[in-house]
Structures are given as structure tokens and as C-alpha cells.
C-alpha positions as semicolon CSV with decimal commas, in nm:
position;residue;x (nm);y (nm);z (nm)
1;M;1,981;-0,225;-0,581
2;H;1,908;0,140;-0,516
3;P;1,572;0,272;-0,645
4;A;1,750;0,528;-0,861
5;D;1,903;0,241;-1,060
6;F;1,562;0,126;-1,180
7;D;1,399;0,205;-1,509
8;P;1,093;0,406;-1,401
9;L;0,860;0,169;-1,585
10;S;1,048;-0,158;-1,546
11;D;0,859;-0,278;-1,238
12;L;0,516;-0,250;-1,400
13;P;0,358;-0,589;-1,472
14;D;0,207;-0,706;-1,796
15;P;-0,143;-0,561;-1,757
16;S;-0,295;-0,879;-1,899
17;A;-0,192;-1,060;-1,581
18;G;-0,444;-0,858;-1,380
19;L;-0,738;-0,833;-1,617
20;A;-0,976;-1,039;-1,825
21;M;-1,151;-0,960;-2,150
22;D;-1,526;-1,014;-2,159
23;D;-1,817;-0,954;-2,392
24;I;-2,018;-0,643;-2,307
25;L;-2,281;-0,416;-2,459
26;R;-2,210;-0,045;-2,478
27;V;-2,528;0,161;-2,467
28;G;-2,542;0,532;-2,550
29;G;-2,862;0,709;-2,623
30;R;-3,060;0,481;-2,852
31;Q;-2,757;0,295;-2,984
32;A;-2,606;-0,028;-2,851
33;T;-2,280;-0,180;-2,965
34;A;-2,145;-0,526;-2,883
35;A;-1,777;-0,519;-2,788
36;Q;-1,514;-0,658;-2,553
37;D;-1,397;-0,477;-2,244
38;A;-1,112;-0,514;-1,997
39;I;-1,226;-0,606;-1,645
40;A;-0,992;-0,603;-1,345
41;C;-0,935;-0,946;-1,190
42;E;-1,037;-0,983;-0,827
43;Q;-0,953;-1,306;-0,647
44;A;-0,972;-1,443;-0,297
45;V;-0,622;-1,459;-0,147
46;A;-0,577;-1,650;0,178
47;L;-0,271;-1,598;0,397
48;E;-0,146;-1,893;0,604
49;Y;0,129;-1,894;0,865
50;N;0,283;-2,232;0,948
51;G;-0,035;-2,401;0,832
52;I;-0,266;-2,166;1,025
53;A;-0,519;-1,979;0,810
54;H;-0,524;-1,620;0,937
55;A;-0,653;-1,375;0,676
56;A;-0,859;-1,376;0,359
57;L;-0,822;-1,081;0,122
58;L;-0,986;-0,984;-0,205
59;A;-0,698;-0,871;-0,424
60;S;-0,551;-0,846;-0,771
61;P;-0,350;-1,164;-0,843
62;L;-0,024;-0,971;-0,889
63;H;0,284;-0,934;-0,667
64;L;0,146;-1,167;-0,401
65;H;0,483;-1,211;-0,231
66;E;0,504;-0,835;-0,173
67;L;0,141;-0,829;-0,059
68;A;0,196;-1,106;0,196
69;L;0,518;-0,953;0,325
70;G;0,375;-0,602;0,354
71;F;0,051;-0,721;0,516
72;S;0,241;-0,936;0,765
73;Y;0,462;-0,643;0,861
74;T;0,201;-0,368;0,883
75;E;-0,028;-0,596;1,084
76;G;0,255;-0,670;1,330
77;I;0,271;-1,041;1,254
78;I;0,639;-1,018;1,163
79;R;0,898;-0,762;1,268
80;S;1,136;-0,798;0,974
81;P;1,158;-0,990;0,646
82;A;1,397;-1,231;0,820
83;D;1,100;-1,360;1,023
84;V;0,964;-1,522;0,705
85;L;1,159;-1,842;0,642
86;D;0,989;-1,931;0,315
87;M;0,680;-1,850;0,112
88;D;0,484;-2,028;-0,160
89;V;0,172;-1,943;-0,359
90;D;-0,073;-2,221;-0,441
91;T;-0,378;-2,214;-0,666
92;T;-0,694;-2,377;-0,531
93;P;-1,049;-2,405;-0,668
94;D;-1,154;-2,122;-0,435
95;G;-0,866;-1,885;-0,505
96;L;-0,501;-1,837;-0,415
97;V;-0,325;-1,934;-0,094
98;V;0,001;-1,774;0,019
99;R;0,165;-2,020;0,258
100;M;0,434;-1,870;0,480
101;R;0,660;-2,030;0,735
102;I;0,760;-1,786;1,006
103;V;1,000;-1,813;1,300
104;N;0,866;-1,970;1,620
105;A;0,869;-1,648;1,820
106;R;0,640;-1,471;1,573
107;L;0,418;-1,778;1,540
108;H;0,374;-1,779;1,917
109;A;0,282;-1,409;1,911
110;L;0,034;-1,474;1,629
111;K;-0,134;-1,753;1,827
112;L;-0,171;-1,522;2,128
113;R;-0,323;-1,257;1,907
114;R;-0,568;-1,500;1,750
115;R;-0,712;-1,574;2,092
116;T;-0,859;-1,225;2,104
117;L;-0,928;-1,157;1,734
118;A;-1,206;-1,318;1,537
119;G;-1,019;-1,268;1,210
120;S;-0,868;-1,012;0,977
121;T;-0,942;-0,894;0,624
122;S;-0,818;-0,640;0,375
123;C;-1,003;-0,359;0,553
124;G;-0,738;-0,376;0,825
125;L;-0,987;-0,348;1,111
126;C;-1,244;-0,622;1,052
127;G;-1,239;-0,877;1,330
128;V;-1,118;-0,628;1,590
129;Q;-1,336;-0,680;1,895
130;S;-1,263;-0,373;2,106
131;L;-1,189;-0,006;2,046
132;A;-0,853;-0,044;2,220
133;Q;-0,740;-0,285;1,948
134;I;-0,801;-0,041;1,662
135;R;-0,499;0,177;1,738
136;R;-0,170;-0,009;1,734
137;D;0,103;0,090;1,977
138;L;0,360;0,220;1,729
139;P;0,676;0,421;1,800
140;P;0,666;0,789;1,698
141;L;0,824;0,877;1,366
142;A;1,142;1,082;1,355
143;E;1,146;1,404;1,157
144;P;1,283;1,383;0,800
145;Q;1,637;1,506;0,747
146;R;1,503;1,791;0,536
147;P;1,162;1,899;0,403
148;W;1,037;1,761;0,073
149;A;1,024;2,010;-0,212
150;I;0,676;2,087;-0,343
151;G;0,818;2,029;-0,690
152;A;0,911;1,672;-0,591
153;V;0,554;1,604;-0,479
154;E;0,413;1,744;-0,803
155;S;0,657;1,536;-1,008
156;A;0,560;1,217;-0,823
157;L;0,190;1,281;-0,884
158;N;0,245;1,343;-1,254
159;Q;0,432;1,014;-1,286
160;L;0,166;0,825;-1,091
161;R;-0,092;0,892;-1,361
162;R;0,130;0,721;-1,620
163;R;0,219;0,424;-1,402
164;Q;-0,125;0,265;-1,364
165;P;-0,168;0,035;-1,664
166;L;-0,442;-0,169;-1,496
167;H;-0,638;0,139;-1,400
168;N;-0,596;0,289;-1,745
169;L;-0,741;-0,026;-1,900
170;T;-1,010;-0,111;-1,643
171;G;-1,073;0,195;-1,426
172;A;-1,107;-0,039;-1,127
173;T;-0,776;-0,036;-0,940
174;H;-0,586;0,178;-0,693
175;A;-0,212;0,247;-0,686
176;A;0,056;0,309;-0,425
177;A;0,401;0,433;-0,523
178;W;0,734;0,509;-0,357
179;A;0,890;0,844;-0,438
180;E;1,255;0,927;-0,396
181;P;1,330;1,260;-0,222
182;D;1,352;1,430;-0,564
183;G;1,010;1,294;-0,664
184;R;1,121;1,012;-0,894
185;L;0,895;0,710;-0,855
186;A;1,093;0,395;-0,793
187;W;0,810;0,142;-0,758
188;T;0,436;0,144;-0,821
189;Y;0,186;-0,126;-0,729
190;E;-0,177;-0,160;-0,830
191;D;-0,460;-0,357;-0,676
192;V;-0,837;-0,361;-0,663
193;G;-0,796;-0,286;-0,292
194;R;-0,623;0,034;-0,181
195;H;-0,493;-0,134;0,135
196;N;-0,349;-0,414;-0,074
197;A;-0,169;-0,173;-0,307
198;L;-0,005;-0,003;-0,008
199;D;0,090;-0,336;0,150
200;K;0,249;-0,445;-0,178
201;L;0,455;-0,127;-0,185
202;I;0,563;-0,172;0,177
203;G;0,654;-0,532;0,104
204;R;0,881;-0,412;-0,176
205;L;1,045;-0,156;0,053
206;L;1,117;-0,432;0,303
207;R;1,267;-0,656;0,037
208;E;1,491;-0,378;-0,091
209;T;1,587;-0,257;0,261
210;V;1,502;0,100;0,163
211;D;1,518;0,368;0,432
212;P;1,146;0,447;0,478
213;G;1,226;0,792;0,611
214;A;1,408;0,905;0,299
215;G;1,122;0,926;0,051
216;F;0,743;0,944;0,063
217;A;0,442;0,737;-0,039
218;V;0,185;0,846;-0,298
219;I;-0,156;0,680;-0,323
220;S;-0,433;0,719;-0,580
221;S;-0,709;0,670;-0,325
222;R;-0,841;0,847;-0,017
223;A;-0,634;0,841;0,301
224;S;-0,819;0,649;0,570
225;F;-0,712;0,567;0,926
226;E;-0,590;0,222;0,820
227;M;-0,380;0,365;0,538
228;V;-0,211;0,614;0,770
229;Q;-0,153;0,345;1,032
230;K;0,007;0,113;0,778
231;T;0,227;0,402;0,662
232;Q;0,335;0,474;1,019
233;A;0,401;0,105;1,086
234;A;0,634;0,102;0,786
235;G;0,824;0,406;0,916
236;I;0,724;0,632;0,626
237;R;0,720;1,002;0,719
238;A;0,486;1,137;0,450
239;L;0,172;1,016;0,274
240;V;0,034;1,202;-0,027
241;A;-0,318;1,106;-0,136
242;V;-0,495;1,199;-0,457
243;S;-0,828;1,196;-0,275
244;A;-0,950;1,308;0,068
245;P;-0,845;1,201;0,418
246;T;-1,078;1,114;0,705
247;T;-1,086;1,272;1,050
248;L;-0,924;0,973;1,217
249;A;-0,655;0,967;0,950
250;V;-0,572;1,333;1,013
251;R;-0,562;1,282;1,388
252;L;-0,335;0,980;1,362
253;A;-0,104;1,158;1,116
254;R;-0,064;1,448;1,358
255;E;0,011;1,214;1,645
256;A;0,250;0,993;1,444
257;P;0,378;1,251;1,340
258;M;0,385;1,243;0,959
259;M;0,301;1,475;0,676
260;L;-0,041;1,397;0,534
261;A;-0,158;1,567;0,216
262;G;-0,487;1,510;0,036
263;F;-0,657;1,630;-0,283
264;A;-0,312;1,620;-0,442
265;R;-0,378;1,679;-0,810
266;D;-0,344;1,939;-1,084
267;G;-0,052;2,110;-0,911
268;R;-0,238;2,154;-0,583
269;C;-0,269;1,974;-0,251
270;T;-0,415;2,026;0,095
271;V;-0,173;1,958;0,381
272;Y;-0,347;1,837;0,697
273;S;-0,050;1,742;0,912
274;R;0,309;1,867;0,951
275;P;0,315;2,133;0,678
276;D;0,667;2,213;0,798
277;Y;0,778;1,891;0,627
278;L;0,701;2,056;0,292
279;D;0,927;2,317;0,130
280;L;0,693;2,542;-0,067
281;E;0,978;2,740;-0,222
282;S;1,178;2,458;-0,377
283;R;1,090;2,300;-0,710
284;T;1,355;2,024;-0,684
């Protein structure tokens, strides 16, 4: 199904699936009031490949299939969704386990990789033992067919604020969304981890076989090196962040090349890489 066929809010989960209500005490000045508050759920999520435990993430217990697929792809464990033969999610006393069965060729590559890596977590770089392993060898991104209208970017940002039910209730989650060329948001994913939210979005793009060069990604967090690298690995040509980028993120975006914008809010943004990908005259 094409993203334009989706109800803009239809992919949002029931917020109760990612939060818990707990007793708290609100204190203001000299007054204290007992109440209940919504707290974002954070659980340990282990990823296994053919029985081999490879990664342990701290994540929101939502859209775990998309998370596992996106993580596996952006980390180079798989090269396409077809490399995953089946996937199951099990609940254990210590958390959740996503058990995947991947094709033999990718399992062999994973075993070779594990000989040099101590492990991997949601930060994207933990367990890397040398500087040479930080930067993945990724193909350069092709230029978009045409620049994105500044009006499309503004529209996507305005929608993002309304598409974060977990954040609106708890204030503790990040979001990553996919914007069509005209700025309509097709899918939005939330998670307590910004990397996880982006991996969930990329997992959805893989499932839907969306052309990653057609639209752009919008994130509610800062744009770090790992976030830009995951975006490049997915073939996305533009990343728009509500918060700031880092120096390594800017450098990688320029080398990718992709458009990287930060401080995107209130009708403004700062473009750090490939400003020619942005049409400042067009509102649509």
C-alpha cells in the first residue's frame, strides 16, 4: 500500500501499550497533591539471530518487529527484508526477546563480525573496538529528483507535534517520521530511545518497499553521527531534526551526501548540509 493511502493517524498505537500509570506526589511551592501520572515504559529487548544473542536494547515495547528489522538493516546484519526468514517475540522474566532466523549467508557474515566486536547496543557504537569500525563503508547517496519545498518541511514538522501520543502523555519519548515529498507524514514511531525510533521507521520503510529517496525523515531529537549513519544506510536523502546536530553528524551528512537540517521548529530551520536540496521559494 502506498503511504498516501494511509489515514495520517491510523498507524499510531494505543498509548496505553507504551506507558504505565503510577502513584506520584506533585509538589509546588508549599502544596503537595497525591495523583497518578503516566510513565513511559522502558524494557530490555534482546535480539537473537539463529539462536545467537547479539544485541540488547532498552526500548519501548511497541513495534518490535519494525525495530528488529530496521536495526538489523542499518547495522548491516541483513541486506534486505528477504534475509529474515521468520521472527518471533517472546516474553521472559528479564524482558523481551526478538528471535530471528536469517539466511545462512548473513549468519556467516554476522559470525565473522562478532569475532571483532565485543557487542552492540542501542547507542549504535558501543562495543566497537577501533576507530576504523565507527564509520561504515556505505555507498554515496544519489541526488533527489527535485528539491524539497520548504513548505513541505514545515508541514511535516507541524504534523509531528500531533503524532506523538506517548510523548504528549509522558514527556519521555522521541519520534521519527516519514514524510512524503509534499510533507504529508505517512508513518510515525515513538520510543524512549531516539535510535530505536529511527530504526522502527526504517523497518517500516523496508516492509512497505518505499523508495527511500522520494521523501525525507523527521526526528524529534538531536541529529548525532549514528542517526545520520542509519539514515544513509537506509538510503534516505534528507534528515530534518527538531534539535541540534553534532560535528560528526554534519561531516558525515556532507560526505554522504544528504540534506541535514537542525533546529527545525516554529517555521525555521538551520541547514548544515546540501542546502541545494531545499527549495526556499516553494510552499508545496
